[in-house]
mmCIF file of N, CA and C in Angstrom:
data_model
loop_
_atom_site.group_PDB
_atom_site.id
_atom_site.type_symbol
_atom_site.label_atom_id
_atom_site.label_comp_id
_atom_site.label_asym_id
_atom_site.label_seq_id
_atom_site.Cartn_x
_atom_site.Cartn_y
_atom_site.Cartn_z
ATOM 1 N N UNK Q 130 0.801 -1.186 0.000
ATOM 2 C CA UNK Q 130 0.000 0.000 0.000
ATOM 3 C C UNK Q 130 0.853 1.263 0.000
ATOM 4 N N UNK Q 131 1.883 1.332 0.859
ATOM 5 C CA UNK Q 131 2.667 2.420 1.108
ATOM 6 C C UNK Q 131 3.319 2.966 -0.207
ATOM 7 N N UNK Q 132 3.918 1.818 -0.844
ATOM 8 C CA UNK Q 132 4.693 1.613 -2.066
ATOM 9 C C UNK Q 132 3.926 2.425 -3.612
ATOM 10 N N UNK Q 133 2.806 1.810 -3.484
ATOM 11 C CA UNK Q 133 2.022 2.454 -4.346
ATOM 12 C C UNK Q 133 1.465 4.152 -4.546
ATOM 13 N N UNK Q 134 1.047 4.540 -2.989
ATOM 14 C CA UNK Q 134 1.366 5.878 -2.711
ATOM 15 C C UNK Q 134 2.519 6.542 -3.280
ATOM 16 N N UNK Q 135 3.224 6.480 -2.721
ATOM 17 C CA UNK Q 135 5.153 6.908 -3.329
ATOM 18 C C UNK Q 135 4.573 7.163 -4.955
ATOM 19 N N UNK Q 136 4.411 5.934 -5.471
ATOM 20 C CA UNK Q 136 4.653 6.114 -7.095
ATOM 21 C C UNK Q 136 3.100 7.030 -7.611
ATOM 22 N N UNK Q 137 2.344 6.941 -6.718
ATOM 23 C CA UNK Q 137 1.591 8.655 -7.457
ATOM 24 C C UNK Q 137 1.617 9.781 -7.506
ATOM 25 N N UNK Q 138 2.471 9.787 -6.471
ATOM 26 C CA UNK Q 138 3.023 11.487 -6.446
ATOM 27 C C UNK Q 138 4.547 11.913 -7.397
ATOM 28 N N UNK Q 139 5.089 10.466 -8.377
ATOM 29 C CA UNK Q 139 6.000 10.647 -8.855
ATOM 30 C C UNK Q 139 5.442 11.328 -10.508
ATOM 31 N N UNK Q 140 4.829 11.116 -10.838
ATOM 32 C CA UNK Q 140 4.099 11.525 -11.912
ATOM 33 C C UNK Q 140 3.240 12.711 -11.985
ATOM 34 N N UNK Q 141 2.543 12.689 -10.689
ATOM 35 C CA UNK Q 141 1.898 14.216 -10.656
ATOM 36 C C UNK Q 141 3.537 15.493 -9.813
ATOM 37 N N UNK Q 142 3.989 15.171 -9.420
ATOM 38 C CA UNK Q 142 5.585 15.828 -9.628
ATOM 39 C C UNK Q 142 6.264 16.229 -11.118
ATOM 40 N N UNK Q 143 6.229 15.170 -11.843
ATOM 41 C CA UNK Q 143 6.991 15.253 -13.466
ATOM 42 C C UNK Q 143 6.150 16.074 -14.135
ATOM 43 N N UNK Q 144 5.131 15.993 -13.602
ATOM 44 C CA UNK Q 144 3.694 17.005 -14.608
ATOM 45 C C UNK Q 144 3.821 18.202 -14.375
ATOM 46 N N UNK Q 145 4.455 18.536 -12.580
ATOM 47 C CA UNK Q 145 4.294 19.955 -12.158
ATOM 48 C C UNK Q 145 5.169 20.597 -12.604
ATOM 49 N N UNK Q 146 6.577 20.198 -12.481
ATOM 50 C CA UNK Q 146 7.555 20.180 -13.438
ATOM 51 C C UNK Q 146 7.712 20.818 -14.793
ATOM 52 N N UNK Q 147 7.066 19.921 -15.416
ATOM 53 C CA UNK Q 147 6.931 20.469 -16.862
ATOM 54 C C UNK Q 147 5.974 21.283 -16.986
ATOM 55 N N UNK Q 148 5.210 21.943 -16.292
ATOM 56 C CA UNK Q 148 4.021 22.966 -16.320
ATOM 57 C C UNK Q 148 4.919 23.911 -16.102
ATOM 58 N N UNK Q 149 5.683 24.152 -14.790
ATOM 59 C CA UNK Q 149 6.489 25.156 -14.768
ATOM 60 C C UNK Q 149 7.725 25.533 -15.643
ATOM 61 N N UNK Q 150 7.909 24.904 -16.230
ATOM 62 C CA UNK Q 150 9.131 25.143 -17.520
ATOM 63 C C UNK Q 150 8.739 25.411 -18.235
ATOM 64 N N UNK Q 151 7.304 25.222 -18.925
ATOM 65 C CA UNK Q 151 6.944 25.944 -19.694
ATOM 66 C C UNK Q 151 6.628 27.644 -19.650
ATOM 67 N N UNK Q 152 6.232 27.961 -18.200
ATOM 68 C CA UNK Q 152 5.850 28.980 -17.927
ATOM 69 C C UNK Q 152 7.089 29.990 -17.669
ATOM 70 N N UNK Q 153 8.538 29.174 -17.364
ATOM 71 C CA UNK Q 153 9.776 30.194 -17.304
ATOM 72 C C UNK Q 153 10.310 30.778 -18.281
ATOM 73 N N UNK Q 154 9.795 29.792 -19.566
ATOM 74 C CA UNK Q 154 10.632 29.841 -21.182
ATOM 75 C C UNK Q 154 9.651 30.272 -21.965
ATOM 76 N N UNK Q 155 9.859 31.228 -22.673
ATOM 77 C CA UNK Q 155 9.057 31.293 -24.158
ATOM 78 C C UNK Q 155 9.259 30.964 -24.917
ATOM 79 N N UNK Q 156 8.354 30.180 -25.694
ATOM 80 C CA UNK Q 156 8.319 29.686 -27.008
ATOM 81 C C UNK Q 156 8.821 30.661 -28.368
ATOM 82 N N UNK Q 157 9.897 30.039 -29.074
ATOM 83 C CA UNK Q 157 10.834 31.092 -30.133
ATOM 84 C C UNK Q 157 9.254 30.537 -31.401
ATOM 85 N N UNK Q 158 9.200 31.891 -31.730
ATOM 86 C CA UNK Q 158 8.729 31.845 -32.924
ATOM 87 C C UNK Q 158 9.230 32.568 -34.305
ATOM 88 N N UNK Q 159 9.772 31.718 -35.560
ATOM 89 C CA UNK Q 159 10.118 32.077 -36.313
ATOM 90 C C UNK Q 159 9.637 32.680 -37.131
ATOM 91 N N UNK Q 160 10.288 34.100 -38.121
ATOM 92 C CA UNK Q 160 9.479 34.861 -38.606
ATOM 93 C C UNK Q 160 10.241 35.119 -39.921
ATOM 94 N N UNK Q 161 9.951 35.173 -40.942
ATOM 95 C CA UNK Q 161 10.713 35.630 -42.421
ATOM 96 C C UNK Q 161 10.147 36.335 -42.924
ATOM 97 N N UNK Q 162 10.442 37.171 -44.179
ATOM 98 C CA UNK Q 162 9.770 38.312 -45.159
ATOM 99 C C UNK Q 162 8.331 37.093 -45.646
ATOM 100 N N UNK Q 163 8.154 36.492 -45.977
ATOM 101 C CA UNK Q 163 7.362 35.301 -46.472
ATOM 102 C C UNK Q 163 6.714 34.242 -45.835
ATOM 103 N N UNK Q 164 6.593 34.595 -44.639
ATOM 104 C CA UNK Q 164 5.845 34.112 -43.343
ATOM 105 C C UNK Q 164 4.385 34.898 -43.373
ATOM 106 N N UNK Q 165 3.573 33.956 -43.041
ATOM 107 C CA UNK Q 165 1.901 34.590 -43.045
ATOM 108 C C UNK Q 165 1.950 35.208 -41.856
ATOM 109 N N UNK Q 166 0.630 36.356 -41.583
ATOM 110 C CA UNK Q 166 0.839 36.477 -40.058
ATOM 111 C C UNK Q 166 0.990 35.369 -38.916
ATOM 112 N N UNK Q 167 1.539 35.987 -37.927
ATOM 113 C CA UNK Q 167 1.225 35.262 -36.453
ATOM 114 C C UNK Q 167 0.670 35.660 -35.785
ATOM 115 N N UNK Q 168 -0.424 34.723 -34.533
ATOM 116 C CA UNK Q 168 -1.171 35.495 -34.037
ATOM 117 C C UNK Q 168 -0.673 34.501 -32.472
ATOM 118 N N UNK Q 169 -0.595 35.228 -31.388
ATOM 119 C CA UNK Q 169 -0.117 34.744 -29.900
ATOM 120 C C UNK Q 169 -0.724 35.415 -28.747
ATOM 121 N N UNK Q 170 -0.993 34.225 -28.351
ATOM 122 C CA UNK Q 170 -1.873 35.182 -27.479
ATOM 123 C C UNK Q 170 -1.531 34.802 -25.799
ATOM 124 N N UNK Q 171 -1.810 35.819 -24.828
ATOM 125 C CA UNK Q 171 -1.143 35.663 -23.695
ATOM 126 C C UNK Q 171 -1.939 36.054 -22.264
ATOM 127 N N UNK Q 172 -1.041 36.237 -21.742
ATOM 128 C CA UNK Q 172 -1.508 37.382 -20.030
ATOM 129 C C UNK Q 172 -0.693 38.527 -19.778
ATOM 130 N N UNK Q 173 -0.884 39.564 -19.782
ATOM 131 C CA UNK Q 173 -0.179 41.071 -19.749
ATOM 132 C C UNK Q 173 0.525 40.782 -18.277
ATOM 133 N N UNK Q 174 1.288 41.802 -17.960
ATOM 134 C CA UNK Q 174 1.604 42.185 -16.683
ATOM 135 C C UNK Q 174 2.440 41.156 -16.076
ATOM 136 N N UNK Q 175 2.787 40.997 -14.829
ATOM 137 C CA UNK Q 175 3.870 40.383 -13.778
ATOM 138 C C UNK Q 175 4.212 41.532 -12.960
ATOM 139 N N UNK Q 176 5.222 40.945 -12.381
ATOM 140 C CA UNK Q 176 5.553 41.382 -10.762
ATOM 141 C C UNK Q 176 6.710 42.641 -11.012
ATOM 142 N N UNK Q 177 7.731 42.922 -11.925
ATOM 143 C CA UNK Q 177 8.998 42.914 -12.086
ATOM 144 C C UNK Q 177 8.611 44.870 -12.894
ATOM 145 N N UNK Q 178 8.915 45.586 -12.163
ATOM 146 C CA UNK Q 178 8.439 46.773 -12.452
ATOM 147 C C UNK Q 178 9.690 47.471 -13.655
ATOM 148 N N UNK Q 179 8.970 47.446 -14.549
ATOM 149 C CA UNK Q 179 10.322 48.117 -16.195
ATOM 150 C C UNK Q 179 10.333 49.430 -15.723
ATOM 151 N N UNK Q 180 11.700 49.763 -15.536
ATOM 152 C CA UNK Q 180 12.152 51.374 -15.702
ATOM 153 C C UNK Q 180 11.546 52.311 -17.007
ATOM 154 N N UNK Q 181 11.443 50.887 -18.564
ATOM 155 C CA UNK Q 181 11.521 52.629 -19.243
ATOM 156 C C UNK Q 181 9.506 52.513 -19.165
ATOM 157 N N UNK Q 182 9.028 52.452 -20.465
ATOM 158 C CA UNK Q 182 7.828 52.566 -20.635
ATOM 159 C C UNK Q 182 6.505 51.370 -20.120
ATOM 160 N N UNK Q 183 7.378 50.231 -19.676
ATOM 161 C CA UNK Q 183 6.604 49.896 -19.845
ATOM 162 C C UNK Q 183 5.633 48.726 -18.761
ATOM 163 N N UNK Q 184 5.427 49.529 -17.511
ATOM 164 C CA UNK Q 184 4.598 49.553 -16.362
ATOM 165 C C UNK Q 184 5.321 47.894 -15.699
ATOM 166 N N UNK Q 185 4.336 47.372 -15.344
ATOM 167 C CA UNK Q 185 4.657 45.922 -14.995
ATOM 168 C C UNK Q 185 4.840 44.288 -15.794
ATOM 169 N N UNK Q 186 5.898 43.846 -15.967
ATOM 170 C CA UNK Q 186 6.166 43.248 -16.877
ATOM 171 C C UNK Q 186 6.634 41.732 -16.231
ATOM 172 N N UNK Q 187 6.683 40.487 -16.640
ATOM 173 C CA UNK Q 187 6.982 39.301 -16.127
ATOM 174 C C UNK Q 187 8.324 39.215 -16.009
ATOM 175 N N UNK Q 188 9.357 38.212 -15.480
ATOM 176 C CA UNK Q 188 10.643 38.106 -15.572
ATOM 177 C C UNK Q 188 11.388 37.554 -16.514
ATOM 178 N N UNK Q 189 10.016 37.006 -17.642
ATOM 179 C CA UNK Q 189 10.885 36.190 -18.645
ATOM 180 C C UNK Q 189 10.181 36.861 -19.973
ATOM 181 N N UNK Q 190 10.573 37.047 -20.871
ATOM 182 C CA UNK Q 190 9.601 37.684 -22.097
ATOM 183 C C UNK Q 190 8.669 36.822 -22.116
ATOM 184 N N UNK Q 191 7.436 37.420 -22.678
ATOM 185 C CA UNK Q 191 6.189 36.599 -23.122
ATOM 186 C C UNK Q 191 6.221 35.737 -24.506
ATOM 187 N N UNK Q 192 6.960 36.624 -25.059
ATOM 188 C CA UNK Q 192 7.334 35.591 -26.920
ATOM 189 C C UNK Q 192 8.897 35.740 -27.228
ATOM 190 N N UNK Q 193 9.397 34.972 -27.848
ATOM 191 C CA UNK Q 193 10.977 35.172 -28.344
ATOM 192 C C UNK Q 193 10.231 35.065 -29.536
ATOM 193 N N UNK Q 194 10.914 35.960 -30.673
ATOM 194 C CA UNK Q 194 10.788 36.241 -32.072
ATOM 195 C C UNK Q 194 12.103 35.942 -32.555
ATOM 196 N N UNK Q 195 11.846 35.325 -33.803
ATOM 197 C CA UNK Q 195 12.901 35.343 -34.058
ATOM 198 C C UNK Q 195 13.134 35.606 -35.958
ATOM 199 N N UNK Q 196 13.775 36.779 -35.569
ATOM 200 C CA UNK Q 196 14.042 37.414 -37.145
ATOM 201 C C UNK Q 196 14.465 36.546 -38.023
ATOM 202 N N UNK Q 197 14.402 35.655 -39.338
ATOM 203 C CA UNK Q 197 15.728 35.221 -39.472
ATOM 204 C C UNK Q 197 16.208 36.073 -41.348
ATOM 205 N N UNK Q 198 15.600 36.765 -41.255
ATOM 206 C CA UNK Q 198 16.375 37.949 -42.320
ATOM 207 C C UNK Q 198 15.662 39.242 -42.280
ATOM 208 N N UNK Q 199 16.462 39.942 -42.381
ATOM 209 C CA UNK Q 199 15.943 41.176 -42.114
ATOM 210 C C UNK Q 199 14.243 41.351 -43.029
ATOM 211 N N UNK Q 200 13.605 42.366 -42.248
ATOM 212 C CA UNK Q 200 12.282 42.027 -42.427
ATOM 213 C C UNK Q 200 11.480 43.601 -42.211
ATOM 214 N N UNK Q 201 10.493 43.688 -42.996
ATOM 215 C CA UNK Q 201 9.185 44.737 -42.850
ATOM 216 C C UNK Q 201 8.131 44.123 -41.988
ATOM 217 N N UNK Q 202 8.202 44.242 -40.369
ATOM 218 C CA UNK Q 202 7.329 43.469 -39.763
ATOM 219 C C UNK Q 202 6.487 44.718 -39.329
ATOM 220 N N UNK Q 203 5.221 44.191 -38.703
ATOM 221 C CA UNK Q 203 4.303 45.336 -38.159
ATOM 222 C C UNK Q 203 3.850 44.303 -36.723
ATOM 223 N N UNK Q 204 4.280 44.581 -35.534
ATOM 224 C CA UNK Q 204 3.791 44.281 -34.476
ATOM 225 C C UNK Q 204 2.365 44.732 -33.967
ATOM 226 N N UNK Q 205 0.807 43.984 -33.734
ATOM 227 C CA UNK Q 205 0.185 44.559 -33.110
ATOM 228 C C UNK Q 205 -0.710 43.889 -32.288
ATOM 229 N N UNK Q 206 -0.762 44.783 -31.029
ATOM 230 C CA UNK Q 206 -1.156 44.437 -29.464
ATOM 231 C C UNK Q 206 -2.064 44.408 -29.361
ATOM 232 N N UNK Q 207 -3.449 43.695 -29.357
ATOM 233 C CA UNK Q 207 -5.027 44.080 -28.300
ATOM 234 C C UNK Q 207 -5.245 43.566 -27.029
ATOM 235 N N UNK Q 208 -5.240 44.934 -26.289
ATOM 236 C CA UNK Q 208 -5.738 43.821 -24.821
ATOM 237 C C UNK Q 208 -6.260 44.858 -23.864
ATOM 238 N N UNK Q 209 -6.412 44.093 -23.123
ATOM 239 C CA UNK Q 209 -7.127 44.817 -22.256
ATOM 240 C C UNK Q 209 -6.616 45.563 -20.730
ATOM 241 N N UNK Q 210 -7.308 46.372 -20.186
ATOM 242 C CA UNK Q 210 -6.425 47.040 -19.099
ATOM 243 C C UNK Q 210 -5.237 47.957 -19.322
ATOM 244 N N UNK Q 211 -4.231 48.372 -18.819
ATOM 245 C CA UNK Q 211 -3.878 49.493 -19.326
ATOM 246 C C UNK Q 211 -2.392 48.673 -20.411
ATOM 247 N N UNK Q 212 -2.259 48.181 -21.287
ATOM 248 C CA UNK Q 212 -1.086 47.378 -21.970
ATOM 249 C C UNK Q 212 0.244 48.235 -22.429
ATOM 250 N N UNK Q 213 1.023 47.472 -22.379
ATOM 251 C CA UNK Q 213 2.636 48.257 -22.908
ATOM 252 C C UNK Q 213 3.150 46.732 -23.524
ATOM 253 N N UNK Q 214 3.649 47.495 -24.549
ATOM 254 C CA UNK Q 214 4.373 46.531 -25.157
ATOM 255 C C UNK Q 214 5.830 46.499 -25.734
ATOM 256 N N UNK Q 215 6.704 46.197 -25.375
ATOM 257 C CA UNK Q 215 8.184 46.274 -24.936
ATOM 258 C C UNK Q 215 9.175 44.963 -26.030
ATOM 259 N N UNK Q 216 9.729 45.455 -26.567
ATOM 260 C CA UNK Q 216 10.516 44.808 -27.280
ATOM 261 C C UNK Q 216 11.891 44.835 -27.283
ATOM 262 N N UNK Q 217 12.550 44.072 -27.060
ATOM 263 C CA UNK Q 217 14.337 44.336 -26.865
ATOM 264 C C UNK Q 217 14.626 43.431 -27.668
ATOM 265 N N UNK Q 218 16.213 44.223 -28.241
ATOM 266 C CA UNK Q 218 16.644 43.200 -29.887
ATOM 267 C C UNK Q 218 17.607 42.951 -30.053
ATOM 268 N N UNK Q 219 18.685 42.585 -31.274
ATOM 269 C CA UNK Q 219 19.770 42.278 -31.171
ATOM 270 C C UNK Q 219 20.706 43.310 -30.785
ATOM 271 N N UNK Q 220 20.808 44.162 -30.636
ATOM 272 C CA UNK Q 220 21.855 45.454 -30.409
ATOM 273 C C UNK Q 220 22.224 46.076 -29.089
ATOM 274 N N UNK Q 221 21.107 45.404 -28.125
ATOM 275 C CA UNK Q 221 20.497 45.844 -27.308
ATOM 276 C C UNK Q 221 19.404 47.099 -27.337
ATOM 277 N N UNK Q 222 18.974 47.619 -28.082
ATOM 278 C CA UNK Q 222 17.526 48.921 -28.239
ATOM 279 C C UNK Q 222 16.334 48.011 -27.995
ATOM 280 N N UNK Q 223 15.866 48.967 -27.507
ATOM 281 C CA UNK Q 223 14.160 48.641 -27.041
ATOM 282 C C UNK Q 223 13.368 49.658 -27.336
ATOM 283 N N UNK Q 224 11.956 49.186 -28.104
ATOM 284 C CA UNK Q 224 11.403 49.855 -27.963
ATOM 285 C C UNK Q 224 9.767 49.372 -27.334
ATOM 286 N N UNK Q 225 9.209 50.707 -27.181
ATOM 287 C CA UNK Q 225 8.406 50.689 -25.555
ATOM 288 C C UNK Q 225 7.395 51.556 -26.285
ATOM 289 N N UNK Q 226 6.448 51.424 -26.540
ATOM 290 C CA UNK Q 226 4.850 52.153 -26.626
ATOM 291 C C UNK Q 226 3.683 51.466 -25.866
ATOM 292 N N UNK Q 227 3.112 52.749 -25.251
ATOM 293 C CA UNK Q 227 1.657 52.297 -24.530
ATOM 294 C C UNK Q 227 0.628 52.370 -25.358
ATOM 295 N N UNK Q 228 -0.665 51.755 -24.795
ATOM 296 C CA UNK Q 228 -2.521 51.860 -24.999
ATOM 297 C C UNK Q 228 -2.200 53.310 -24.561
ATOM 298 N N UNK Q 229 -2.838 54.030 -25.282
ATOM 299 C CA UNK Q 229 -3.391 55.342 -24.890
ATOM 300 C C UNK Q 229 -5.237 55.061 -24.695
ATOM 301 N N UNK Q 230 -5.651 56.313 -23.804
ATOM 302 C CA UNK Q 230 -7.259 56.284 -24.422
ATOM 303 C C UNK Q 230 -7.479 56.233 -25.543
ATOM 304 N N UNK Q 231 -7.631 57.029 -26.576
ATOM 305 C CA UNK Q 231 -7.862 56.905 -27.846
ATOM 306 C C UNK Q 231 -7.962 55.419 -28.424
ATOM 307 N N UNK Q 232 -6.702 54.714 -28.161
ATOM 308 C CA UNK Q 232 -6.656 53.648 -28.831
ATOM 309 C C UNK Q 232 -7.372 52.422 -28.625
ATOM 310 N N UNK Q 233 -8.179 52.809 -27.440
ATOM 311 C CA UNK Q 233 -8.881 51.131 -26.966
ATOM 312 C C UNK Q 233 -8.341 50.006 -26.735
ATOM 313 N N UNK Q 234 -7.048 50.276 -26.150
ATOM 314 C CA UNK Q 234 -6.183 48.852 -26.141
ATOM 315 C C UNK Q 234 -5.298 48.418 -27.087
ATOM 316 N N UNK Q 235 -5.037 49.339 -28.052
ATOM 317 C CA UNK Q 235 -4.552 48.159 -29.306
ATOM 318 C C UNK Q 235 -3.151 49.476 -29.188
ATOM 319 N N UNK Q 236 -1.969 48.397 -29.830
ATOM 320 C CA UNK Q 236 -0.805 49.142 -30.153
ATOM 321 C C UNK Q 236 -0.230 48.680 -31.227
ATOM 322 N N UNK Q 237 -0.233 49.296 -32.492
ATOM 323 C CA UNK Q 237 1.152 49.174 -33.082
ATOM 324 C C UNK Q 237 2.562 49.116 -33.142
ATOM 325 N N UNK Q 238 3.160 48.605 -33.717
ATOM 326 C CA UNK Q 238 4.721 49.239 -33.764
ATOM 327 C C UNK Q 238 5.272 48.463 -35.223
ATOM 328 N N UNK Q 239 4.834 49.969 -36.516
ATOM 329 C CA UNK Q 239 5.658 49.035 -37.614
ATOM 330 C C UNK Q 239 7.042 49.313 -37.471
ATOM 331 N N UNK Q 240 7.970 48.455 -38.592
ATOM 332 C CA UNK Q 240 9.366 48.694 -38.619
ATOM 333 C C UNK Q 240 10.054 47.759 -39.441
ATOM 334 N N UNK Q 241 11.592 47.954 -39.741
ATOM 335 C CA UNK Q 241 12.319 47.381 -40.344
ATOM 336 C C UNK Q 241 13.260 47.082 -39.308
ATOM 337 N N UNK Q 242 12.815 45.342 -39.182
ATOM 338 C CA UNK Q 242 13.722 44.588 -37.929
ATOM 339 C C UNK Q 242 14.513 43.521 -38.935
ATOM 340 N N UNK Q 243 16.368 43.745 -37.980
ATOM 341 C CA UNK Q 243 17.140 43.086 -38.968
ATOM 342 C C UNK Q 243 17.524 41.277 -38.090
ATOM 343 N N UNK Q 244 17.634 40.783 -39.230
ATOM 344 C CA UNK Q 244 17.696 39.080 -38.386
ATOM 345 C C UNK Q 244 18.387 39.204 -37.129
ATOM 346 N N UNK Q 245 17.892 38.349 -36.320
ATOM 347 C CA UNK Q 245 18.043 38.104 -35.007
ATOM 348 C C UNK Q 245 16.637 37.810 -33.830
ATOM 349 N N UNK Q 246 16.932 37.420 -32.810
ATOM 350 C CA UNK Q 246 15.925 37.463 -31.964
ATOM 351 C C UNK Q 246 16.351 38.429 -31.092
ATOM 352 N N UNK Q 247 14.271 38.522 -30.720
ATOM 353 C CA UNK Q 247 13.766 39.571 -30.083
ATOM 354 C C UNK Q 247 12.744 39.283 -29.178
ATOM 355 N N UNK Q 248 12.863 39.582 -27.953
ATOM 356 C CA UNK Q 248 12.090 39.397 -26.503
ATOM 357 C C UNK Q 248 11.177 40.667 -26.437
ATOM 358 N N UNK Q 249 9.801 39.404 -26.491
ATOM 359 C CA UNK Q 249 8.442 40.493 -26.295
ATOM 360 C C UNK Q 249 8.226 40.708 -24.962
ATOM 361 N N UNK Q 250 7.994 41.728 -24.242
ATOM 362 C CA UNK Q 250 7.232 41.876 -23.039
ATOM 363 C C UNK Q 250 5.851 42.362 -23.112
ATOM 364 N N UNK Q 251 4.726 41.720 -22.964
ATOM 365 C CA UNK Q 251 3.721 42.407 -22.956
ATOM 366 C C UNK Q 251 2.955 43.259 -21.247
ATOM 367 N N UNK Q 252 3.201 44.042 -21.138
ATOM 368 C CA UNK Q 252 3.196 44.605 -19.818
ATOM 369 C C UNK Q 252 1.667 45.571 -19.533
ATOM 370 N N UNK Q 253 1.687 45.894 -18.056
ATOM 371 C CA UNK Q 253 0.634 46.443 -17.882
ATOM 372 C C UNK Q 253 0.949 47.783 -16.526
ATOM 373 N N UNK Q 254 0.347 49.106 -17.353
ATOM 374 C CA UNK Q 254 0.944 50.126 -16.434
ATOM 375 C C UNK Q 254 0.665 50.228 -14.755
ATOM 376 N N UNK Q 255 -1.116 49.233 -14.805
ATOM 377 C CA UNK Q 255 -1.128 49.453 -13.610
ATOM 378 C C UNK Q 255 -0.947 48.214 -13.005
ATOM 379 N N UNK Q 256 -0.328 47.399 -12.969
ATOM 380 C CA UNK Q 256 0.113 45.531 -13.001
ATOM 381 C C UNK Q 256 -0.880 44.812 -12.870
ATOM 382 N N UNK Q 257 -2.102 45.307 -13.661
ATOM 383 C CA UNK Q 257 -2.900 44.288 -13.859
ATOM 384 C C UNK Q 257 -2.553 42.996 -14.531
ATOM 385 N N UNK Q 258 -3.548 41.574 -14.756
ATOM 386 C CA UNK Q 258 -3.210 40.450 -15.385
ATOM 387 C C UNK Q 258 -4.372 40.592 -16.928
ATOM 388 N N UNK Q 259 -4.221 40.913 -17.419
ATOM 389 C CA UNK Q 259 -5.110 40.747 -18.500
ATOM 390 C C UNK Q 259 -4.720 39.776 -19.814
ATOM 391 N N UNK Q 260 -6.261 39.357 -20.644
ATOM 392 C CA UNK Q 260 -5.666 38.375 -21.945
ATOM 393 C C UNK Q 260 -5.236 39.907 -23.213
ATOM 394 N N UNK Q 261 -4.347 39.037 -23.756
ATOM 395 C CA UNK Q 261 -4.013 39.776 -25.165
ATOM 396 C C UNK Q 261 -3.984 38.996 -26.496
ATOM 397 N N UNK Q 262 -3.905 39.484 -27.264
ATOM 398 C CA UNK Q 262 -3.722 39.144 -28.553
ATOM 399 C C UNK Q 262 -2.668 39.958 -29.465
ATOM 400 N N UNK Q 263 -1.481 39.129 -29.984
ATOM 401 C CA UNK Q 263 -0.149 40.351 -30.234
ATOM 402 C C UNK Q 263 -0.257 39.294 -31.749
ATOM 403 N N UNK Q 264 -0.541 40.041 -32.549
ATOM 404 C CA UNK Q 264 -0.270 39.591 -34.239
ATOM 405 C C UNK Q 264 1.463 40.061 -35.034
ATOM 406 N N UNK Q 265 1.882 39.705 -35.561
ATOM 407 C CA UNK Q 265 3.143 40.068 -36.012
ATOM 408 C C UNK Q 265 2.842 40.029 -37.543
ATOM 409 N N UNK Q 266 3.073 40.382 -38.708
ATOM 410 C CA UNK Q 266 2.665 40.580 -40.124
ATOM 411 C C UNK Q 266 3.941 41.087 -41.226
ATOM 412 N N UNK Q 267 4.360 39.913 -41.298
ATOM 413 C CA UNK Q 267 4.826 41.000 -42.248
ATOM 414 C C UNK Q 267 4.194 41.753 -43.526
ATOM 415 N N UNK Q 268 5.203 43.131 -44.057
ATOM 416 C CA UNK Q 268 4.358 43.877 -44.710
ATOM 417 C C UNK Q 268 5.406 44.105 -45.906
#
């Protein structure tokens, strides 16, 4: 009886495990001039307060992107609560735009991003947890 106990908590352990590794790492998603959109969707905010723009943010990026030739991409954010969306790249530059009122939640950011990966933060000014939806396109 005892024996058998032991071995059910070894499996619901390996499960907890791998729940949490998923949640430390983001998934790399690859992106080319000739890639259809992507669409990813998440939870805004965390504990870990960003100096420049962009309110409360998790400790690990929410998406790894990954350039692999330079590219006409258009990043865009819908979500809810107050959102920031934070991008850091190969050079080290970041860039950082909020939801304004006007915008109802949604943020752009087009541009010409050159190969490499790039760590999304999707953040929230007042550290709320909210769902999002972040599309990437190239254009």
């Amino acid at each position: 009886m005892k024996s058998s106990k032991r071995w059910s908590v070894v499996p619901t352990t390996i499960a907890a495990v791998l729940a949490l590794a998923g949640v430390a790492s983001s998934q790399i998603v690859a992106i080319s001039p000739n890639s259809s959109a992507v669409m990813l969707n998440g939870t805004s905010g965390g504990t870990k307060k960003d100096s420049s723009c962009a309110g409360f943010v998790a400790d690990t990026p929410n998406h790894t992107i990954q350039v692999t030739a330079d590219s006409n991409l258009r990043f865009s954010l819908k979500g809810a609560g107050q959102p920031t969306l934070l991008i850091t790249g190969v050079k080290g530059q970041a860039v950082c735009v909020q939801a304004d009122s006007l915008s109802g939640g949604k943020i752009e950011i087009p541009g010409r991003w050159i190969k490499g990966n790039y760590s999304v933060y999707v953040g929230d000014r007042a550290q709320g947890r909210n769902p999002y939806t972040l599309s990437i396109t190239p254009r």
